[in-house]
Amino acid sequence: MDMVTDLKSRARLWTRGNTFEDFTIGRTFTHHWGRTLGEIDNTLFTTLTLHYNPQYLNAEVAGANGHDRGRPINPLLVFNTVFGLSVEDLSEGGGPFLGVDECVYGMPVYVGDTLTATSEVISARESDKRPNFGIVTWATRGLNQDGEEAIRFRRSNLVRRRDMQGE
């Protein structure tokens, strides 16, 4: 038996993430670790997304716009970072993403700031059209290292029901 065949024969399915039944209204998740954003994160993200607002790339322009701590982090990177921090707890179990509502930016985020995230289940109901899924909505907040709100938004997903995981 070759090594690949042996590895495949020993592999076991490991179900990850929460299911619909795990999301009771009011349940709060404190998402893992957090993420410190660096200058290269901001420069690469801003350039690769063709988001050429000069205050994200030019310290003099940022200063002229009142950013005395340097260039602010691109807000879309702030959103993607906080959203990403929530995936393991909220949507890793699978199910289509349904959208984001009520996205509000708070304190600017700067190079060296660390973002953490929390989410609260604000709505959970069975799906009328897809009986093997429920629809869950979470209110997510991203905070900087000083506990100041950098972003908040609501997002919804279809979430697989526990008794339907194999389907």
GROMACS .gro file of C-alpha atoms in nm:
model
  167
    1MET     CA    1   0.000   0.000   0.000
    2ASP     CA    2   0.147   0.337  -0.098
    3MET     CA    3   0.154   0.634   0.138
    4VAL     CA    4  -0.133   0.823  -0.035
    5THR     CA    5  -0.365   0.523  -0.025
    6ASP     CA    6  -0.277   0.463   0.340
    7LEU     CA    7  -0.343   0.828   0.425
    8LYS     CA    8  -0.681   0.822   0.248
    9SER     CA    9  -0.783   0.499   0.423
   10ARG     CA   10  -0.709   0.654   0.763
   11ALA     CA   11  -0.881   0.987   0.693
   12ARG     CA   12  -1.196   1.057   0.895
   13LEU     CA   13  -1.463   1.315   0.829
   14TRP     CA   14  -1.451   1.582   1.096
   15THR     CA   15  -1.761   1.797   1.107
   16ARG     CA   16  -1.671   2.157   1.183
   17GLY     CA   17  -1.876   2.454   1.283
   18ASN     CA   18  -2.210   2.502   1.450
   19THR     CA   19  -2.549   2.393   1.323
   20PHE     CA   20  -2.880   2.577   1.325
   21GLU     CA   21  -2.978   2.431   1.661
   22ASP     CA   22  -2.668   2.586   1.824
   23PHE     CA   23  -2.781   2.941   1.749
   24THR     CA   24  -3.029   3.045   2.017
   25ILE     CA   25  -3.134   3.410   2.022
   26GLY     CA   26  -2.913   3.604   2.260
   27ARG     CA   27  -2.619   3.364   2.244
   28THR     CA   28  -2.295   3.561   2.220
   29PHE     CA   29  -1.969   3.446   2.066
   30THR     CA   30  -1.632   3.597   2.151
   31HIS     CA   31  -1.432   3.509   1.842
   32HIS     CA   32  -1.078   3.377   1.869
   33TRP     CA   33  -0.745   3.557   1.886
   34GLY     CA   34  -0.798   3.882   1.701
   35ARG     CA   35  -0.578   4.023   1.429
   36THR     CA   36  -0.316   4.299   1.432
   37LEU     CA   37  -0.316   4.487   1.103
   38GLY     CA   38   0.013   4.597   0.954
   39GLU     CA   39   0.124   4.846   0.694
   40ILE     CA   40   0.176   4.576   0.432
   41ASP     CA   41  -0.177   4.441   0.493
   42ASN     CA   42  -0.322   4.784   0.420
   43THR     CA   43  -0.102   4.860   0.119
   44LEU     CA   44  -0.152   4.522  -0.049
   45PHE     CA   45  -0.526   4.505   0.018
   46THR     CA   46  -0.582   4.862  -0.102
   47THR     CA   47  -0.375   4.808  -0.416
   48LEU     CA   48  -0.511   4.463  -0.502
   49THR     CA   49  -0.872   4.579  -0.465
   50LEU     CA   50  -0.802   4.889  -0.680
   51HIS     CA   51  -0.921   5.106  -0.394
   52TYR     CA   52  -0.703   5.406  -0.471
   53ASN     CA   53  -0.824   5.653  -0.210
   54PRO     CA   54  -0.496   5.833  -0.146
   55GLN     CA   55  -0.541   5.852   0.232
   56TYR     CA   56  -0.484   5.474   0.252
   57LEU     CA   57  -0.158   5.498   0.056
   58ASN     CA   58  -0.018   5.846   0.127
   59ALA     CA   59   0.069   5.965   0.479
   60GLU     CA   60   0.061   6.334   0.382
   61VAL     CA   61  -0.292   6.306   0.242
   62ALA     CA   62  -0.402   6.109   0.550
   63GLY     CA   63  -0.256   6.380   0.775
   64ALA     CA   64  -0.429   6.655   0.577
   65ASN     CA   65  -0.757   6.466   0.635
   66GLY     CA   66  -0.705   6.469   1.013
   67HIS     CA   67  -0.542   6.129   1.061
   68ASP     CA   68  -0.265   6.222   1.304
   69ARG     CA   69  -0.174   5.856   1.371
   70GLY     CA   70  -0.074   5.798   1.007
   71ARG     CA   71  -0.259   5.629   0.724
   72PRO     CA   72  -0.587   5.470   0.829
   73ILE     CA   73  -0.653   5.108   0.745
   74ASN     CA   74  -0.883   5.067   0.446
   75PRO     CA   75  -1.235   5.022   0.590
   76LEU     CA   76  -1.309   4.731   0.357
   77LEU     CA   77  -1.007   4.552   0.505
   78VAL     CA   78  -1.146   4.626   0.853
   79PHE     CA   79  -1.479   4.472   0.747
   80ASN     CA   80  -1.317   4.165   0.590
   81THR     CA   81  -1.093   4.110   0.891
   82VAL     CA   82  -1.378   4.124   1.144
   83PHE     CA   83  -1.603   3.913   0.920
   84GLY     CA   84  -1.322   3.659   0.885
   85LEU     CA   85  -1.271   3.639   1.261
   86SER     CA   86  -1.635   3.530   1.297
   87VAL     CA   87  -1.641   3.252   1.036
   88GLU     CA   88  -1.516   2.966   1.254
   89ASP     CA   89  -1.795   3.016   1.509
   90LEU     CA   90  -2.078   3.127   1.284
   91SER     CA   91  -2.065   2.994   0.930
   92GLU     CA   92  -1.791   2.732   0.903
   93GLY     CA   93  -2.055   2.458   0.923
   94GLY     CA   94  -2.166   2.548   0.572
   95GLY     CA   95  -2.463   2.715   0.418
   96PRO     CA   96  -2.501   3.000   0.171
   97PHE     CA   97  -2.418   3.354   0.278
   98LEU     CA   98  -2.728   3.575   0.250
   99GLY     CA   99  -2.587   3.922   0.302
  100VAL     CA  100  -2.481   4.206   0.530
  101ASP     CA  101  -2.701   4.487   0.658
  102GLU     CA  102  -2.654   4.795   0.871
  103CYS     CA  103  -2.275   4.818   0.839
  104VAL     CA  104  -2.151   5.113   1.047
  105TYR     CA  105  -1.788   5.219   1.089
  106GLY     CA  106  -1.676   5.369   1.420
  107MET     CA  107  -1.322   5.455   1.526
  108PRO     CA  108  -1.063   5.459   1.247
  109VAL     CA  109  -0.820   5.168   1.252
  110TYR     CA  110  -0.448   5.234   1.210
  111VAL     CA  111  -0.136   5.029   1.145
  112GLY     CA  112  -0.058   4.830   1.458
  113ASP     CA  113  -0.415   4.822   1.588
  114THR     CA  114  -0.551   4.482   1.690
  115LEU     CA  115  -0.911   4.395   1.605
  116THR     CA  116  -1.121   4.147   1.797
  117ALA     CA  117  -1.480   4.047   1.728
  118THR     CA  118  -1.796   3.938   1.905
  119SER     CA  119  -2.128   3.830   1.759
  120GLU     CA  120  -2.474   3.788   1.907
  121VAL     CA  121  -2.752   3.577   1.758
  122ILE     CA  122  -3.037   3.820   1.695
  123SER     CA  123  -3.262   3.604   1.479
  124ALA     CA  124  -3.298   3.233   1.406
  125ARG     CA  125  -3.582   3.072   1.218
  126GLU     CA  126  -3.646   2.769   1.006
  127SER     CA  127  -3.633   2.817   0.632
  128ASP     CA  128  -3.968   2.789   0.455
  129LYS     CA  129  -3.811   2.681   0.125
  130ARG     CA  130  -3.514   2.473   0.243
  131PRO     CA  131  -3.620   2.244   0.528
  132ASN     CA  132  -3.265   2.118   0.588
  133PHE     CA  133  -3.154   2.474   0.675
  134GLY     CA  134  -3.241   2.755   0.910
  135ILE     CA  135  -3.180   3.127   0.862
  136VAL     CA  136  -2.963   3.290   1.127
  137THR     CA  137  -2.874   3.658   1.167
  138TRP     CA  138  -2.592   3.780   1.390
  139ALA     CA  139  -2.496   4.129   1.509
  140THR     CA  140  -2.116   4.145   1.488
  141ARG     CA  141  -1.892   4.408   1.646
  142GLY     CA  142  -1.525   4.467   1.579
  143LEU     CA  143  -1.330   4.637   1.857
  144ASN     CA  144  -0.979   4.779   1.866
  145GLN     CA  145  -0.728   4.701   2.141
  146ASP     CA  146  -0.876   4.980   2.356
  147GLY     CA  147  -1.227   4.831   2.338
  148GLU     CA  148  -1.348   5.103   2.101
  149GLU     CA  149  -1.590   4.999   1.829
  150ALA     CA  150  -1.431   5.005   1.484
  151ILE     CA  151  -1.723   4.844   1.299
  152ARG     CA  152  -2.059   4.679   1.352
  153PHE     CA  153  -2.285   4.498   1.108
  154ARG     CA  154  -2.552   4.232   1.080
  155ARG     CA  155  -2.509   3.931   0.861
  156SER     CA  156  -2.726   3.636   0.771
  157ASN     CA  157  -2.659   3.282   0.652
  158LEU     CA  158  -2.850   2.971   0.576
  159VAL     CA  159  -2.723   2.726   0.838
  160ARG     CA  160  -2.750   2.351   0.805
  161ARG     CA  161  -2.973   2.175   1.058
  162ARG     CA  162  -2.799   1.918   1.277
  163ASP     CA  163  -3.020   1.630   1.165
  164MET     CA  164  -2.945   1.711   0.799
  165GLN     CA  165  -2.564   1.738   0.810
  166GLY     CA  166  -2.501   1.462   0.562
  167GLU     CA  167  -2.736   1.603   0.299
   0.00000   0.00000   0.00000
